[in-house]
Amino acid sequence: MDLTKKRFKEEFSQTFENMYAFDIKNSTAIQQYTALGNYLRFSYSDDWNKTNKKYLNEQVKQVYYFSIEFLPGRMLKSNLLNLGILDTVRDGLVDLGLDFEEIVKSEVDPGLGNGGLGRLASCFMDSIASLGLPGNGNGIRYRYGLFQQKFVDGYQVELPDNWLRNGNVWEVRKENKAVTVRFGGQVGLVEAANGHLKPTYFNTQNILAVPYDTGMVGYQNDVINNLRLWSAEIPPEEEIHYHTIAEREQVNQITEVLYPDDSNHEGQTLRLRQEYFFTSAGIQSVIQYYKQTGLSWQNFPDKIAIHINDTHPSLAIPELMRVLLDEEDLSWEQAWEITKKTMSYTNHTVLQEAMEKWPIDMVKKLLPRIYQVIEEINRRHIEKKLSLYGSDLTYRTAIIADGYVKMAHLAIVGSHSVNGVAKLHTEILMHDVLNDFYQMYPAKFNNKTNGITQRRWLHLANEELTKLIDSKIGTDWKTNPAELKLFKAFIADQETLDKLGTIKLVNKEKFAAYTKNEMGIEINPEALFDVQIKRLHAYKRQLLNVLHIIDRYLKIKEDPTLAIQPRVFIFGAKAAPSYSYAKQIIKLINALAELINNDQEVDDKLKIVFVENYGVSLAELIIPAAEVSEQISLAGKEASGTSNMKLMLNGALTIATLDGANVEIRDFVGEDNLFLFGLNDQEVQILNKNGSYHPREIYETNPRLKQVLNTLIDGTIPDIEMEGRVIFDSLVYHNDEYFLLKDFDSYIQAQEEIDLLYQNKTKWNQKSLMNIASSGPFSADFTIQRYAEEIWKIDSQLIDVHQKLFLTEPI
Ligand SMILES: *Cc1c(COP(=O)(O)O)cnc(C)c1O
């Protein structure tokens, strides 16, 4: 976007006065932010309109990315960067006497996702627009985002996240595009004009789905795609039927809150309502769009791809069937062909507790017609496969079985592509978790390793590192991240290595200022910063990290004169409110922090910082300051992970199990440049299969580990009587489901290697540089390029030559 500083200052001041009718000098940062956001939205509205019109007029194929979560982070700076006016606007605001960073901070970080899955959806939105691909998001406009986390006496307390308090400058309400979503009632067959019996719905509860659209700004390419989030309202013509507050509340409830569960299936009716609400609204709006093209239904899959991000939107399959059958009068065969060709599905987890299944009675009652369609999909599926695969295998793939509707089965049968999110994860899907389906549909299965947008996670979060890279290898890496590997040429350049160290130190000082001001904890910026930031979950093994910290603490207490590398252990994690074991681990970490941070003998050899309310904005502060990236999930459990990629991109060295995308990180960065430990996936499988794991034996025979574990129950750590006992028992007596005791020794050993390496700053910085330079392949731009070419079959609308560079495979 062309904008001079002079014009910006004039236009922005004018916008401010038009909005507020007073002088900008007397305004608050929130008002300045609001005016600036509106100004930006006005400035890109023309390109937004043009992008939409181009897609429609040229009838290009588009993808619709259906996701129950989007976790975009603050959008002011990323929009400025992508519009190409970040520096102009920043300078202009300084001229006007305004504080840019204050303005940035006054934007609320929208918490419309739990963690990795929602963040992936937002990284994808950025890459789709930046590659000039015709693509749109479809999701829910939650009135309240993920809870705000506070610690009270070390316990997690959840507060509501009223993120819309000051409005939302980026969204545009489009009541003219509203659709009706129907729940409940009965289905009957009524004779239509052509004599056919037509399914007709009676006594349904009708909800108005109103879209709020947000522009997804591409990186300096004039493309503005659309993220459409739906809000539930009472249809104006039905106001009369809603007499009580309770009745009205029931409607608002649908889009009121985001379920705070990560990797855990929440089986409540309201969740099923949410899932149908946004998929039905999304399908209806795609259909309305498609009708404008005037093309025949047979061409639908040539113009539309619909992607199902995990199983939450998989009702898109029977919903598209319903519309084609009941409203457009297609035959079952025609509708099924179209649906399968249109839909594709990403699996995000192998955890059994995360697999969505809905009681038949619940689906029948809430979605009677959809249930009929699913029944027929299932009937035909079984009928077709029985003779080919026999009854055992075939019935294991049933969509309806054991009293439940199995959403993953529906998603696989109803789509043409099923992908995992890292090589190892896809292997596990094909050969283990989804092997029955893999035998039936080998060609559907494929891998698309997750990625992250380097624009947010390097360019914006770490401007100093960006400048250094620009000065060494030029700026083409921003549109072709494969070029980051050119940075490897500076592996022996002492000046570059020292500069890397200085930049890291400055970022650590910034974080230290935060912990001092916001938490009252003073940390030494010269200490090693060790970071584990992700949802709190047993399989991610924050507890293993804790055991290592306790081991260190005991070492220092045993010999207070010990010359040990000072470390700051940084945690950021929310626990699902109903996940008591995870909350007990939070309490443990906070109690340990209380003990260690206040122990004079420990001094600054050891500190624990557990930030409250971890989210995208805190990630942007912590990641540039990180030196060690903790990716220590039990092998075989983490589908991909993406914080591993963000941390690597910012020069942290990874300590990892061979899990998820860690395997590919190892392949690209080389075994010498990260620290591997622990069981691999095969070894875990064997231990699980033959039941030969006995943690109690390890406890009894490993004196050091015994000492460490005993601190949980012997009063060493204050105020955790109950939690310490539960956690201790889970490890020693209740079979240590995630093999912490088994991996303890090799984890400690890897940590010692880290300390040793850290003593040699040059060698450390060399490995840091290798990590940065090897992270190009994990750009979401590549991930999205593969989705676009191999699954969605959509084309970039850019003619700019530099975009062709994307076609180079990262090596
Ligand atoms: C990237 C990200 C995640 C995902 O972290 P994992 O370690 O991959 O689980 C979760 N939350 C936020 C805020 C993130 O930015």
Tab-separated table of C-alpha atoms and ligand atoms in Angstrom, residues 71 109 113-117 119-120 123 262 450 452 456-457 532-535 539-540 614-620 623 630-631 638 640-647, ligand 1:
chain	number	residue	atom	x	y	z
A	71	LEU	CA	-6.331	-17.823	17.460
A	109	ASP	CA	-5.663	-10.446	22.113
A	113	GLY	CA	-8.877	-20.809	20.475
A	114	ASN	CA	-7.300	-23.108	23.045
A	115	GLY	CA	-3.815	-23.615	21.664
A	116	GLY	CA	-2.078	-25.277	18.741
A	117	LEU	CA	-5.153	-26.103	16.639
A	119	ARG	CA	-3.162	-20.991	16.189
A	120	LEU	CA	-2.522	-23.256	13.195
A	123	CYS	CA	-1.113	-19.135	10.676
A	262	ASP	CA	-7.647	-28.889	24.608
A	450	ASN	CA	2.296	-28.173	10.273
A	452	ILE	CA	4.074	-21.334	11.340
A	456	ARG	CA	4.374	-12.983	13.010
A	457	TRP	CA	6.853	-15.280	14.740
A	532	GLN	CA	8.125	-24.666	28.091
A	533	ILE	CA	5.019	-22.921	26.781
A	534	LYS	CA	1.964	-24.965	25.768
A	535	ARG	CA	-1.281	-26.210	27.237
A	539	TYR	CA	1.220	-36.138	27.823
A	540	LYS	CA	3.239	-32.940	27.291
A	614	TYR	CA	-0.294	-17.576	28.490
A	615	GLY	CA	-1.521	-16.702	25.007
A	616	VAL	CA	-0.286	-15.420	21.652
A	617	SER	CA	0.853	-12.026	22.987
A	618	LEU	CA	2.927	-13.571	25.773
A	619	ALA	CA	4.323	-16.093	23.300
A	620	GLU	CA	5.551	-13.160	21.210
A	623	ILE	CA	9.890	-16.857	22.357
A	630	GLU	CA	11.338	-27.891	25.936
A	631	GLN	CA	9.576	-30.336	23.565
A	638	GLU	CA	2.115	-34.993	20.248
A	640	SER	CA	3.039	-32.155	15.547
A	641	GLY	CA	3.633	-29.280	17.917
A	642	THR	CA	4.228	-25.787	16.596
A	643	SER	CA	5.855	-23.990	19.521
A	644	ASN	CA	8.871	-26.182	18.712
A	645	MET	CA	9.017	-24.430	15.304
A	646	LYS	CA	8.495	-20.897	16.657
A	647	LEU	CA	11.255	-21.333	19.240
B	1	LIG	C1	1.950	-22.076	19.125
B	1	LIG	C2	1.036	-21.965	20.260
B	1	LIG	C3	0.552	-23.116	20.890
B	1	LIG	C4	0.962	-24.512	20.484
B	1	LIG	O1	2.037	-24.931	21.299
B	1	LIG	P1	2.498	-26.471	21.288
B	1	LIG	O2	3.759	-26.461	22.083
B	1	LIG	O3	2.720	-26.848	19.877
B	1	LIG	O4	1.411	-27.235	21.949
B	1	LIG	C5	-0.307	-22.965	21.955
B	1	LIG	N1	-0.689	-21.742	22.389
B	1	LIG	C6	-0.225	-20.627	21.814
B	1	LIG	C7	-0.662	-19.303	22.349
B	1	LIG	C8	0.637	-20.691	20.738
B	1	LIG	O5	1.070	-19.561	20.150
